[in-house]
């Protein structure tokens, strides 16, 4: 009699336990990092096989729920005609999964024509890069140096496809004639 009473309960337990088992390969990560890399490096090429840009970082962590990747000490090089046109580096960075935006944060340094004998160097605290537009923007104070010439401003928009920049406010410059 006891076996007959417990049999439906035992059968229900077996059936319900099978339906709660999930395939580990399909389980969604709801918090934390789903993948990470140390000494990460990537290269992007155009349709003709020419190098467009490189990205290097000491560490890369992807957060699926936030849909972003954090990078420690990212270094980005944009190429033009097989030579570096623009390099940018910072202490940290954020790449967004669904947005065309890459944020450089903390001690941002952008060098225009880094292989030139007279490169220009931009320093700021934060900078957002928009790859599809070919622009970089900041509302933070900036300092641009080229040899002994120094220009400061608050906010800047750079169009690196057109090689133009716009200083937004509080522009001051010191130029030394030779």
Tab-separated table of N, CA and C in Angstrom:
chain	number	residue	atom	x	y	z
A	1	UNK	N	0.824	-1.187	0.000
A	1	UNK	CA	0.000	0.000	0.000
A	1	UNK	C	0.869	1.252	0.000
A	2	UNK	N	1.929	1.246	0.803
A	2	UNK	CA	2.829	2.399	0.853
A	2	UNK	C	3.525	2.587	-0.491
A	3	UNK	N	3.884	1.496	-1.149
A	3	UNK	CA	4.552	1.599	-2.452
A	3	UNK	C	3.603	2.204	-3.477
A	4	UNK	N	2.353	1.810	-3.463
A	4	UNK	CA	1.386	2.363	-4.399
A	4	UNK	C	1.163	3.855	-4.159
A	5	UNK	N	1.191	4.294	-2.920
A	5	UNK	CA	1.008	5.715	-2.609
A	5	UNK	C	2.247	6.537	-2.975
A	6	UNK	N	3.444	5.976	-2.803
A	6	UNK	CA	4.671	6.709	-3.088
A	6	UNK	C	5.081	6.663	-4.559
A	7	UNK	N	4.557	5.675	-5.331
A	7	UNK	CA	4.942	5.554	-6.727
A	7	UNK	C	4.597	6.803	-7.550
A	8	UNK	N	3.399	7.387	-7.470
A	8	UNK	CA	3.123	8.611	-8.246
A	8	UNK	C	4.032	9.780	-7.832
A	9	UNK	N	4.330	9.876	-6.566
A	9	UNK	CA	5.217	10.941	-6.094
A	9	UNK	C	6.626	10.740	-6.646
A	10	UNK	N	7.112	9.502	-6.640
A	10	UNK	CA	8.430	9.186	-7.178
A	10	UNK	C	8.477	9.454	-8.690
A	11	UNK	N	7.413	9.080	-9.415
A	11	UNK	CA	7.324	9.314	-10.850
A	11	UNK	C	7.320	10.811	-11.159
A	12	UNK	N	6.577	11.599	-10.401
A	12	UNK	CA	6.550	13.052	-10.576
A	12	UNK	C	7.941	13.652	-10.327
A	13	UNK	N	8.627	13.183	-9.332
A	13	UNK	CA	9.968	13.685	-9.009
A	13	UNK	C	10.944	13.419	-10.149
A	14	UNK	N	10.891	12.240	-10.757
A	14	UNK	CA	11.772	11.897	-11.869
A	14	UNK	C	11.471	12.768	-13.084
A	15	UNK	N	10.220	12.932	-13.422
A	15	UNK	CA	9.836	13.716	-14.600
A	15	UNK	C	10.197	15.192	-14.416
A	16	UNK	N	9.897	15.756	-13.261
A	16	UNK	CA	10.167	17.181	-13.044
A	16	UNK	C	11.666	17.460	-12.929
A	17	UNK	N	12.467	16.548	-12.428
A	17	UNK	CA	13.906	16.781	-12.324
A	17	UNK	C	14.553	16.791	-13.706
A	18	UNK	N	14.064	15.996	-14.662
A	18	UNK	CA	14.594	15.995	-16.027
A	18	UNK	C	14.274	17.294	-16.754
A	19	UNK	N	13.130	17.876	-16.504
A	19	UNK	CA	12.743	19.100	-17.208
A	19	UNK	C	13.508	20.314	-16.695
A	20	UNK	N	14.113	20.244	-15.521
A	20	UNK	CA	14.860	21.376	-14.967
A	20	UNK	C	16.337	21.363	-15.360
A	21	UNK	N	16.786	20.292	-15.993
A	21	UNK	CA	18.183	20.214	-16.399
A	21	UNK	C	18.362	21.049	-17.654
A	22	UNK	N	19.325	21.997	-17.615
A	22	UNK	CA	19.604	22.855	-18.762
A	22	UNK	C	20.909	22.430	-19.408
A	23	UNK	N	20.977	22.613	-20.693
A	23	UNK	CA	22.215	22.372	-21.427
A	23	UNK	C	23.188	23.483	-21.065
A	24	UNK	N	24.359	23.125	-20.551
A	24	UNK	CA	25.334	24.128	-20.108
A	24	UNK	C	25.805	25.015	-21.246
A	25	UNK	N	25.812	24.522	-22.479
A	25	UNK	CA	26.273	25.324	-23.610
A	25	UNK	C	25.285	26.419	-23.971
A	26	UNK	N	24.020	26.279	-23.561
A	26	UNK	CA	23.016	27.284	-23.877
A	26	UNK	C	22.696	28.182	-22.682
A	27	UNK	N	23.316	27.957	-21.562
A	27	UNK	CA	23.030	28.756	-20.378
A	27	UNK	C	23.551	30.172	-20.584
A	28	UNK	N	22.725	31.151	-20.250
A	28	UNK	CA	23.101	32.548	-20.403
A	28	UNK	C	23.804	33.025	-19.138
A	29	UNK	N	24.901	33.717	-19.327
A	29	UNK	CA	25.619	34.288	-18.189
A	29	UNK	C	24.903	35.576	-17.820
A	30	UNK	N	24.410	35.671	-16.597
A	30	UNK	CA	23.625	36.841	-16.220
A	30	UNK	C	24.440	37.885	-15.480
A	31	UNK	N	25.621	37.557	-15.045
A	31	UNK	CA	26.479	38.569	-14.424
A	31	UNK	C	27.927	38.124	-14.564
A	32	UNK	N	28.814	39.101	-14.488
A	32	UNK	CA	30.224	38.781	-14.557
A	32	UNK	C	30.749	38.735	-15.977
A	33	UNK	N	31.948	38.203	-16.109
A	33	UNK	CA	32.682	38.165	-17.365
A	33	UNK	C	32.444	36.832	-18.053
A	34	UNK	N	32.108	36.857	-19.350
A	34	UNK	CA	31.952	35.589	-20.063
A	34	UNK	C	33.242	35.185	-20.776
A	35	UNK	N	34.124	36.149	-21.109
A	35	UNK	CA	35.449	35.803	-21.592
A	35	UNK	C	36.419	36.922	-21.296
A	36	UNK	N	37.700	36.595	-21.232
A	36	UNK	CA	38.738	37.592	-20.977
A	36	UNK	C	39.983	37.190	-21.746
A	37	UNK	N	40.852	38.157	-21.975
A	37	UNK	CA	42.122	37.889	-22.651
A	37	UNK	C	43.210	38.708	-21.987
A	38	UNK	N	44.382	38.155	-21.912
A	38	UNK	CA	45.583	38.854	-21.465
A	38	UNK	C	46.432	39.115	-22.704
A	39	UNK	N	47.079	40.259	-22.753
A	39	UNK	CA	47.902	40.647	-23.912
A	39	UNK	C	47.118	40.479	-25.218
A	40	UNK	N	45.930	41.090	-25.253
A	40	UNK	CA	45.048	40.993	-26.424
A	40	UNK	C	45.580	41.844	-27.567
A	41	UNK	N	45.405	41.348	-28.781
A	41	UNK	CA	45.860	42.061	-29.966
A	41	UNK	C	44.938	41.707	-31.123
A	42	UNK	N	44.504	42.725	-31.886
A	42	UNK	CA	43.682	42.460	-33.063
A	42	UNK	C	44.061	43.426	-34.176
A	43	UNK	N	43.813	42.992	-35.406
A	43	UNK	CA	44.099	43.808	-36.587
A	43	UNK	C	42.873	43.792	-37.479
A	44	UNK	N	42.595	44.943	-38.103
A	44	UNK	CA	41.481	45.035	-39.039
A	44	UNK	C	42.036	45.432	-40.406
A	45	UNK	N	41.577	44.708	-41.443
A	45	UNK	CA	42.039	44.947	-42.801
A	45	UNK	C	40.869	45.383	-43.675
A	46	UNK	N	41.158	46.134	-44.738
A	46	UNK	CA	40.108	46.497	-45.672
A	46	UNK	C	39.917	45.370	-46.687
A	47	UNK	N	39.013	45.559	-47.650
A	47	UNK	CA	38.691	44.507	-48.617
A	47	UNK	C	39.870	44.157	-49.525
A	48	UNK	N	40.852	45.086	-49.649
A	48	UNK	CA	42.033	44.840	-50.472
A	48	UNK	C	43.186	44.233	-49.674
A	49	UNK	N	42.955	43.970	-48.405
A	49	UNK	CA	43.981	43.353	-47.575
A	49	UNK	C	44.947	44.332	-46.941
A	50	UNK	N	44.659	45.635	-47.028
A	50	UNK	CA	45.527	46.643	-46.408
A	50	UNK	C	45.135	46.820	-44.947
A	51	UNK	N	46.122	46.979	-44.106
A	51	UNK	CA	45.891	47.152	-42.674
A	51	UNK	C	45.224	48.499	-42.404
A	52	UNK	N	44.070	48.489	-41.717
A	52	UNK	CA	43.349	49.713	-41.363
A	52	UNK	C	43.667	50.177	-39.952
A	53	UNK	N	43.633	49.225	-38.999
A	53	UNK	CA	43.861	49.592	-37.599
A	53	UNK	C	44.305	48.386	-36.799
A	54	UNK	N	45.002	48.684	-35.712
A	54	UNK	CA	45.391	47.642	-34.762
A	54	UNK	C	44.901	48.052	-33.379
A	55	UNK	N	44.637	47.084	-32.564
A	55	UNK	CA	44.244	47.310	-31.175
A	55	UNK	C	45.029	46.348	-30.315
A	56	UNK	N	45.683	46.885	-29.296
A	56	UNK	CA	46.394	46.062	-28.321
A	56	UNK	C	45.944	46.498	-26.935
A	57	UNK	N	45.874	45.567	-26.017
A	57	UNK	CA	45.515	45.870	-24.632
A	57	UNK	C	46.170	44.850	-23.719
A	58	UNK	N	46.541	45.295	-22.523
A	58	UNK	CA	47.125	44.376	-21.539
A	58	UNK	C	46.106	43.356	-21.062
A	59	UNK	N	44.846	43.787	-20.974
A	59	UNK	CA	43.788	42.887	-20.515
A	59	UNK	C	42.472	43.319	-21.127
A	60	UNK	N	41.629	42.337	-21.474
A	60	UNK	CA	40.329	42.581	-22.077
A	60	UNK	C	39.317	41.725	-21.330
A	61	UNK	N	38.195	42.324	-20.890
A	61	UNK	CA	37.134	41.600	-20.185
A	61	UNK	C	35.800	41.943	-20.828
A	62	UNK	N	35.030	40.921	-21.247
A	62	UNK	CA	33.718	41.160	-21.852
A	62	UNK	C	32.614	40.883	-20.838
A	63	UNK	N	31.694	41.834	-20.713
A	63	UNK	CA	30.550	41.728	-19.807
A	63	UNK	C	29.292	41.614	-20.666
A	64	UNK	N	28.716	40.412	-20.806
A	64	UNK	CA	27.593	40.227	-21.729
A	64	UNK	C	26.328	40.972	-21.317
A	65	UNK	N	26.053	41.037	-20.047
A	65	UNK	CA	24.830	41.716	-19.609
A	65	UNK	C	24.911	43.216	-19.864
A	66	UNK	N	26.068	43.833	-19.636
A	66	UNK	CA	26.265	45.262	-19.884
A	66	UNK	C	26.536	45.533	-21.369
A	67	UNK	N	26.791	44.481	-22.142
A	67	UNK	CA	27.075	44.584	-23.575
A	67	UNK	C	28.247	45.518	-23.847
A	68	UNK	N	29.338	45.251	-23.135
A	68	UNK	CA	30.544	46.051	-23.330
A	68	UNK	C	31.773	45.259	-22.929
A	69	UNK	N	32.906	45.777	-23.408
A	69	UNK	CA	34.198	45.172	-23.116
A	69	UNK	C	35.078	46.236	-22.496
A	70	UNK	N	35.721	45.903	-21.386
A	70	UNK	CA	36.661	46.837	-20.775
A	70	UNK	C	38.075	46.417	-21.145
A	71	UNK	N	38.940	47.416	-21.324
A	71	UNK	CA	40.317	47.156	-21.702
A	71	UNK	C	41.247	47.908	-20.772
A	72	UNK	N	42.329	47.262	-20.382
A	72	UNK	CA	43.368	47.924	-19.588
A	72	UNK	C	44.512	48.297	-20.517
A	73	UNK	N	44.899	49.535	-20.463
A	73	UNK	CA	45.988	50.102	-21.268
A	73	UNK	C	45.822	49.797	-22.760
A	74	UNK	N	44.676	50.235	-23.342
A	74	UNK	CA	44.502	50.024	-24.780
A	74	UNK	C	45.425	50.926	-25.591
A	75	UNK	N	45.849	50.420	-26.736
A	75	UNK	CA	46.691	51.170	-27.675
A	75	UNK	C	46.126	50.909	-29.067
A	76	UNK	N	45.637	51.981	-29.725
A	76	UNK	CA	45.013	51.866	-31.039
A	76	UNK	C	45.867	52.608	-32.049
A	77	UNK	N	46.114	51.979	-33.187
A	77	UNK	CA	46.848	52.619	-34.279
A	77	UNK	C	45.964	52.616	-35.516
A	78	UNK	N	45.721	53.799	-36.087
A	78	UNK	CA	44.985	53.931	-37.345
A	78	UNK	C	45.998	54.123	-38.456
A	79	UNK	N	45.844	53.357	-39.505
A	79	UNK	CA	46.809	53.363	-40.601
A	79	UNK	C	46.274	54.151	-41.798
A	80	UNK	N	47.173	54.709	-42.587
A	80	UNK	CA	46.854	55.359	-43.859
A	80	UNK	C	48.041	55.140	-44.788
A	81	UNK	N	47.784	54.559	-45.938
A	81	UNK	CA	48.827	54.298	-46.920
A	81	UNK	C	50.002	53.525	-46.309
A	82	UNK	N	49.657	52.479	-45.563
A	82	UNK	CA	50.626	51.557	-44.961
A	82	UNK	C	51.563	52.183	-43.929
A	83	UNK	N	51.172	53.305	-43.337
A	83	UNK	CA	51.975	53.871	-42.247
A	83	UNK	C	51.027	54.398	-41.169
A	84	UNK	N	51.479	54.438	-39.930
A	84	UNK	CA	50.620	54.916	-38.844
A	84	UNK	C	50.267	56.398	-39.037
A	85	UNK	N	48.963	56.684	-39.029
A	85	UNK	CA	48.501	58.069	-39.142
A	85	UNK	C	48.168	58.637	-37.769
A	86	UNK	N	47.605	57.790	-36.910
A	86	UNK	CA	47.147	58.251	-35.603
A	86	UNK	C	47.308	57.112	-34.609
A	87	UNK	N	47.926	57.391	-33.464
A	87	UNK	CA	47.974	56.405	-32.386
A	87	UNK	C	47.267	57.001	-31.179
A	88	UNK	N	46.595	56.170	-30.432
A	88	UNK	CA	45.934	56.634	-29.212
A	88	UNK	C	46.111	55.578	-28.139
A	89	UNK	N	46.302	56.050	-26.924
A	89	UNK	CA	46.484	55.148	-25.787
A	89	UNK	C	45.911	55.791	-24.539
A	90	UNK	N	45.593	54.968	-23.569
A	90	UNK	CA	45.068	55.451	-22.293
A	90	UNK	C	45.266	54.365	-21.239
A	91	UNK	N	44.891	54.676	-20.011
A	91	UNK	CA	44.997	53.675	-18.952
A	91	UNK	C	43.887	52.643	-19.042
A	92	UNK	N	42.691	53.070	-19.511
A	92	UNK	CA	41.595	52.113	-19.666
A	92	UNK	C	40.700	52.532	-20.821
A	93	UNK	N	39.871	51.591	-21.246
A	93	UNK	CA	38.968	51.856	-22.352
A	93	UNK	C	37.734	50.983	-22.261
A	94	UNK	N	36.680	51.409	-22.993
A	94	UNK	CA	35.433	50.654	-23.040
A	94	UNK	C	34.985	50.571	-24.492
A	95	UNK	N	34.742	49.353	-24.970
A	95	UNK	CA	34.177	49.124	-26.299
A	95	UNK	C	32.754	48.602	-26.096
A	96	UNK	N	31.812	49.154	-26.841
A	96	UNK	CA	30.411	48.782	-26.691
A	96	UNK	C	30.010	47.786	-27.776
A	97	UNK	N	29.199	46.778	-27.405
A	97	UNK	CA	28.810	45.724	-28.342
A	97	UNK	C	27.923	46.242	-29.476
A	98	UNK	N	26.915	47.038	-29.156
A	98	UNK	CA	25.913	47.426	-30.149
A	98	UNK	C	25.986	48.890	-30.555
A	99	UNK	N	27.031	49.579	-30.158
A	99	UNK	CA	27.154	51.005	-30.449
A	99	UNK	C	28.517	51.240	-31.087
A	100	UNK	N	28.539	52.085	-32.096
A	100	UNK	CA	29.807	52.432	-32.747
A	100	UNK	C	30.510	53.487	-31.895
A	101	UNK	N	31.098	53.035	-30.783
A	101	UNK	CA	31.780	53.961	-29.881
A	101	UNK	C	32.812	53.197	-29.067
A	102	UNK	N	33.956	53.829	-28.919
A	102	UNK	CA	35.036	53.279	-28.103
A	102	UNK	C	35.522	54.419	-27.223
A	103	UNK	N	35.410	54.275	-25.905
A	103	UNK	CA	35.816	55.323	-24.971
A	103	UNK	C	37.209	55.046	-24.413
A	104	UNK	N	38.060	56.041	-24.516
A	104	UNK	CA	39.371	56.009	-23.860
A	104	UNK	C	39.265	56.874	-22.619
A	105	UNK	N	39.745	56.358	-21.496
A	105	UNK	CA	39.586	57.050	-20.227
A	105	UNK	C	40.911	57.050	-19.468
A	106	UNK	N	41.212	58.144	-18.818
A	106	UNK	CA	42.383	58.315	-17.957
A	106	UNK	C	43.677	58.430	-18.756
A	107	UNK	N	44.268	59.581	-18.688
A	107	UNK	CA	45.560	59.858	-19.312
A	107	UNK	C	45.593	59.461	-20.793
A	108	UNK	N	44.658	60.041	-21.544
A	108	UNK	CA	44.553	59.756	-22.972
A	108	UNK	C	45.629	60.547	-23.722
A	109	UNK	N	46.358	59.857	-24.590
A	109	UNK	CA	47.383	60.486	-25.429
A	109	UNK	C	47.124	60.066	-26.871
A	110	UNK	N	46.916	61.061	-27.736
A	110	UNK	CA	46.703	60.813	-29.162
A	110	UNK	C	47.842	61.491	-29.912
A	111	UNK	N	48.529	60.726	-30.760
A	111	UNK	CA	49.647	61.258	-31.534
A	111	UNK	C	49.294	61.219	-33.014
A	112	UNK	N	49.323	62.383	-33.659
A	112	UNK	CA	49.060	62.481	-35.093
A	112	UNK	C	50.387	62.412	-35.835
A	113	UNK	N	50.464	61.586	-36.842
A	113	UNK	CA	51.699	61.335	-37.596
A	113	UNK	C	52.851	60.935	-36.671
A	114	UNK	N	52.708	59.814	-35.961
A	114	UNK	CA	53.716	59.412	-34.975
A	114	UNK	C	55.103	59.137	-35.550
A	115	UNK	N	55.198	58.811	-36.836
A	115	UNK	CA	56.518	58.558	-37.416
A	115	UNK	C	57.142	59.818	-38.009
A	116	UNK	N	56.409	60.921	-37.972
A	116	UNK	CA	56.913	62.193	-38.496
A	116	UNK	C	57.968	62.770	-37.553
A	117	UNK	N	58.930	63.549	-38.079
A	117	UNK	CA	59.908	64.188	-37.187
A	117	UNK	C	59.255	65.223	-36.257
A	118	UNK	N	58.078	65.731	-36.660
A	118	UNK	CA	57.368	66.728	-35.836
A	118	UNK	C	55.926	66.260	-35.625
A	119	UNK	N	55.683	65.243	-34.786
A	119	UNK	CA	54.307	64.798	-34.541
A	119	UNK	C	53.582	65.796	-33.635
A	120	UNK	N	52.269	65.806	-33.715
A	120	UNK	CA	51.487	66.605	-32.766
A	120	UNK	C	50.853	65.641	-31.771
A	121	UNK	N	50.810	66.057	-30.510
A	121	UNK	CA	50.350	65.197	-29.422
A	121	UNK	C	49.200	65.870	-28.682
A	122	UNK	N	48.106	65.146	-28.547
A	122	UNK	CA	46.920	65.603	-27.817
A	122	UNK	C	46.858	64.848	-26.500
A	123	UNK	N	46.643	65.583	-25.399
A	123	UNK	CA	46.462	64.965	-24.077
A	123	UNK	C	45.132	65.423	-23.511
A	124	UNK	N	44.373	64.467	-22.963
A	124	UNK	CA	43.081	64.765	-22.352
A	124	UNK	C	42.739	63.656	-21.365
A	125	UNK	N	41.642	63.820	-20.643
A	125	UNK	CA	41.256	62.807	-19.652
A	125	UNK	C	40.298	61.767	-20.209
A	126	UNK	N	39.571	62.103	-21.291
A	126	UNK	CA	38.648	61.137	-21.894
A	126	UNK	C	38.418	61.497	-23.353
A	127	UNK	N	38.168	60.479	-24.159
A	127	UNK	CA	37.958	60.686	-25.586
A	127	UNK	C	37.103	59.544	-26.110
A	128	UNK	N	36.083	59.867	-26.899
A	128	UNK	CA	35.232	58.850	-27.519
A	128	UNK	C	35.535	58.780	-28.998
A	129	UNK	N	35.807	57.560	-29.492
A	129	UNK	CA	36.094	57.330	-30.903
A	129	UNK	C	34.860	56.720	-31.562
A	130	UNK	N	34.497	57.256	-32.734
A	130	UNK	CA	33.366	56.756	-33.504
A	130	UNK	C	33.911	56.280	-34.854
A	131	UNK	N	34.076	54.987	-34.999
A	131	UNK	CA	34.759	54.412	-36.150
A	131	UNK	C	34.031	54.697	-37.462
A	132	UNK	N	32.722	54.475	-37.527
A	132	UNK	CA	31.987	54.645	-38.784
A	132	UNK	C	32.027	56.093	-39.266
A	133	UNK	N	31.952	57.040	-38.331
A	133	UNK	CA	31.991	58.464	-38.688
A	133	UNK	C	33.410	58.944	-38.938
A	134	UNK	N	34.376	58.253	-38.389
A	134	UNK	CA	35.766	58.691	-38.497
A	134	UNK	C	36.047	59.898	-37.630
A	135	UNK	N	35.382	59.955	-36.471
A	135	UNK	CA	35.543	61.103	-35.582
A	135	UNK	C	35.929	60.671	-34.175
A	136	UNK	N	36.455	61.632	-33.432
A	136	UNK	CA	36.752	61.477	-32.004
A	136	UNK	C	36.261	62.746	-31.321
A	137	UNK	N	35.667	62.600	-30.136
A	137	UNK	CA	35.085	63.742	-29.445
A	137	UNK	C	35.402	63.701	-27.962
A	138	UNK	N	35.535	64.895	-27.390
A	138	UNK	CA	35.667	65.019	-25.940
A	138	UNK	C	35.090	66.363	-25.507
A	139	UNK	N	34.583	66.413	-24.299
A	139	UNK	CA	34.159	67.667	-23.678
A	139	UNK	C	35.151	68.075	-22.592
A	140	UNK	N	36.153	67.270	-22.377
A	140	UNK	CA	37.155	67.513	-21.337
A	140	UNK	C	38.198	68.519	-21.835
A	141	UNK	N	38.973	69.099	-20.930
A	141	UNK	CA	40.085	69.960	-21.348
A	141	UNK	C	41.099	69.172	-22.169
A	142	UNK	N	41.663	69.835	-23.191
A	142	UNK	CA	42.661	69.216	-24.047
A	142	UNK	C	43.897	70.097	-24.117
A	143	UNK	N	45.038	69.451	-24.354
A	143	UNK	CA	46.294	70.165	-24.585
A	143	UNK	C	46.938	69.542	-25.811
A	144	UNK	N	47.237	70.401	-26.806
A	144	UNK	CA	47.860	69.936	-28.038
A	144	UNK	C	49.243	70.560	-28.120
A	145	UNK	N	50.258	69.710	-28.303
A	145	UNK	CA	51.625	70.223	-28.435
A	145	UNK	C	52.223	69.748	-29.754
A	146	UNK	N	52.986	70.645	-30.353
A	146	UNK	CA	53.778	70.304	-31.533
A	146	UNK	C	55.061	71.107	-31.413
A	147	UNK	N	56.145	70.425	-31.166
A	147	UNK	CA	57.429	71.021	-30.801
A	147	UNK	C	57.203	71.888	-29.553
A	148	UNK	N	57.489	73.181	-29.618
A	148	UNK	CA	57.308	74.035	-28.441
A	148	UNK	C	55.986	74.808	-28.485
A	149	UNK	N	55.144	74.566	-29.494
A	149	UNK	CA	53.842	75.230	-29.603
A	149	UNK	C	52.811	74.459	-28.791
A	150	UNK	N	52.016	75.198	-27.993
A	150	UNK	CA	51.015	74.571	-27.120
A	150	UNK	C	49.673	75.258	-27.333
A	151	UNK	N	48.627	74.457	-27.535
A	151	UNK	CA	47.260	74.960	-27.639
A	151	UNK	C	46.426	74.217	-26.611
A	152	UNK	N	45.607	74.962	-25.855
A	152	UNK	CA	44.703	74.353	-24.885
A	152	UNK	C	43.272	74.759	-25.229
A	153	UNK	N	42.332	73.930	-24.841
A	153	UNK	CA	40.917	74.210	-25.073
A	153	UNK	C	40.086	73.301	-24.179
A	154	UNK	N	38.799	73.588	-24.148
A	154	UNK	CA	37.855	72.711	-23.474
A	154	UNK	C	36.949	72.137	-24.548
A	155	UNK	N	37.033	70.850	-24.752
A	155	UNK	CA	36.239	70.166	-25.760
A	155	UNK	C	36.871	70.215	-27.133
A	156	UNK	N	36.666	69.123	-27.882
A	156	UNK	CA	37.264	69.037	-29.205
A	156	UNK	C	36.547	67.967	-30.017
A	157	UNK	N	36.437	68.228	-31.326
A	157	UNK	CA	35.920	67.234	-32.263
A	157	UNK	C	36.986	67.044	-33.335
A	158	UNK	N	37.412	65.810	-33.533
A	158	UNK	CA	38.433	65.489	-34.523
A	158	UNK	C	37.783	64.641	-35.610
A	159	UNK	N	37.974	65.034	-36.859
A	159	UNK	CA	37.555	64.211	-37.984
A	159	UNK	C	38.833	63.657	-38.588
A	160	UNK	N	39.183	62.433	-38.213
A	160	UNK	CA	40.466	61.891	-38.661
A	160	UNK	C	40.412	61.371	-40.089
A	161	UNK	N	39.230	61.271	-40.689
A	161	UNK	CA	39.156	60.940	-42.112
A	161	UNK	C	39.475	62.170	-42.962
A	162	UNK	N	39.068	63.344	-42.480
A	162	UNK	CA	39.281	64.589	-43.217
A	162	UNK	C	40.512	65.357	-42.712
A	163	UNK	N	41.163	64.854	-41.653
A	163	UNK	CA	42.326	65.524	-41.042
A	163	UNK	C	41.994	66.935	-40.566
A	164	UNK	N	40.843	67.088	-39.908
A	164	UNK	CA	40.453	68.387	-39.353
A	164	UNK	C	40.101	68.214	-37.881
A	165	UNK	N	40.200	69.310	-37.146
A	165	UNK	CA	39.784	69.298	-35.742
A	165	UNK	C	39.143	70.636	-35.417
A	166	UNK	N	38.221	70.596	-34.478
A	166	UNK	CA	37.503	71.789	-34.043
A	166	UNK	C	37.630	71.885	-32.524
A	167	UNK	N	38.212	72.985	-32.060
A	167	UNK	CA	38.304	73.235	-30.627
A	167	UNK	C	37.027	73.945	-30.216
A	168	UNK	N	36.380	73.505	-29.129
A	168	UNK	CA	35.031	73.968	-28.819
A	168	UNK	C	34.964	75.242	-27.982
A	169	UNK	N	35.802	75.410	-26.972
A	169	UNK	CA	35.733	76.632	-26.147
A	169	UNK	C	37.026	76.849	-25.383
A	170	UNK	N	37.167	78.038	-24.823
A	170	UNK	CA	38.321	78.416	-24.004
A	170	UNK	C	39.647	78.124	-24.701
A	171	UNK	N	39.743	78.471	-25.971
A	171	UNK	CA	40.937	78.169	-26.770
A	171	UNK	C	42.025	79.185	-26.471
A	172	UNK	N	43.221	78.670	-26.171
A	172	UNK	CA	44.407	79.504	-25.913
A	172	UNK	C	45.608	78.845	-26.556
A	173	UNK	N	46.497	79.650	-27.104
A	173	UNK	CA	47.656	79.071	-27.754
A	173	UNK	C	48.923	79.861	-27.497
A	174	UNK	N	50.012	79.153	-27.461
A	174	UNK	CA	51.340	79.747	-27.340
A	174	UNK	C	52.175	79.213	-28.491
A	175	UNK	N	52.642	80.130	-29.353
A	175	UNK	CA	53.417	79.726	-30.523
A	175	UNK	C	54.744	80.453	-30.510
A	176	UNK	N	55.784	79.739	-30.773
A	176	UNK	CA	57.124	80.309	-30.782
A	176	UNK	C	57.624	80.377	-32.226
A	177	UNK	N	57.880	81.600	-32.703
A	177	UNK	CA	58.388	81.792	-34.066
A	177	UNK	C	59.880	81.532	-34.083
A	178	UNK	N	60.349	81.022	-35.202
A	178	UNK	CA	61.782	80.750	-35.324
A	178	UNK	C	62.396	81.690	-36.306
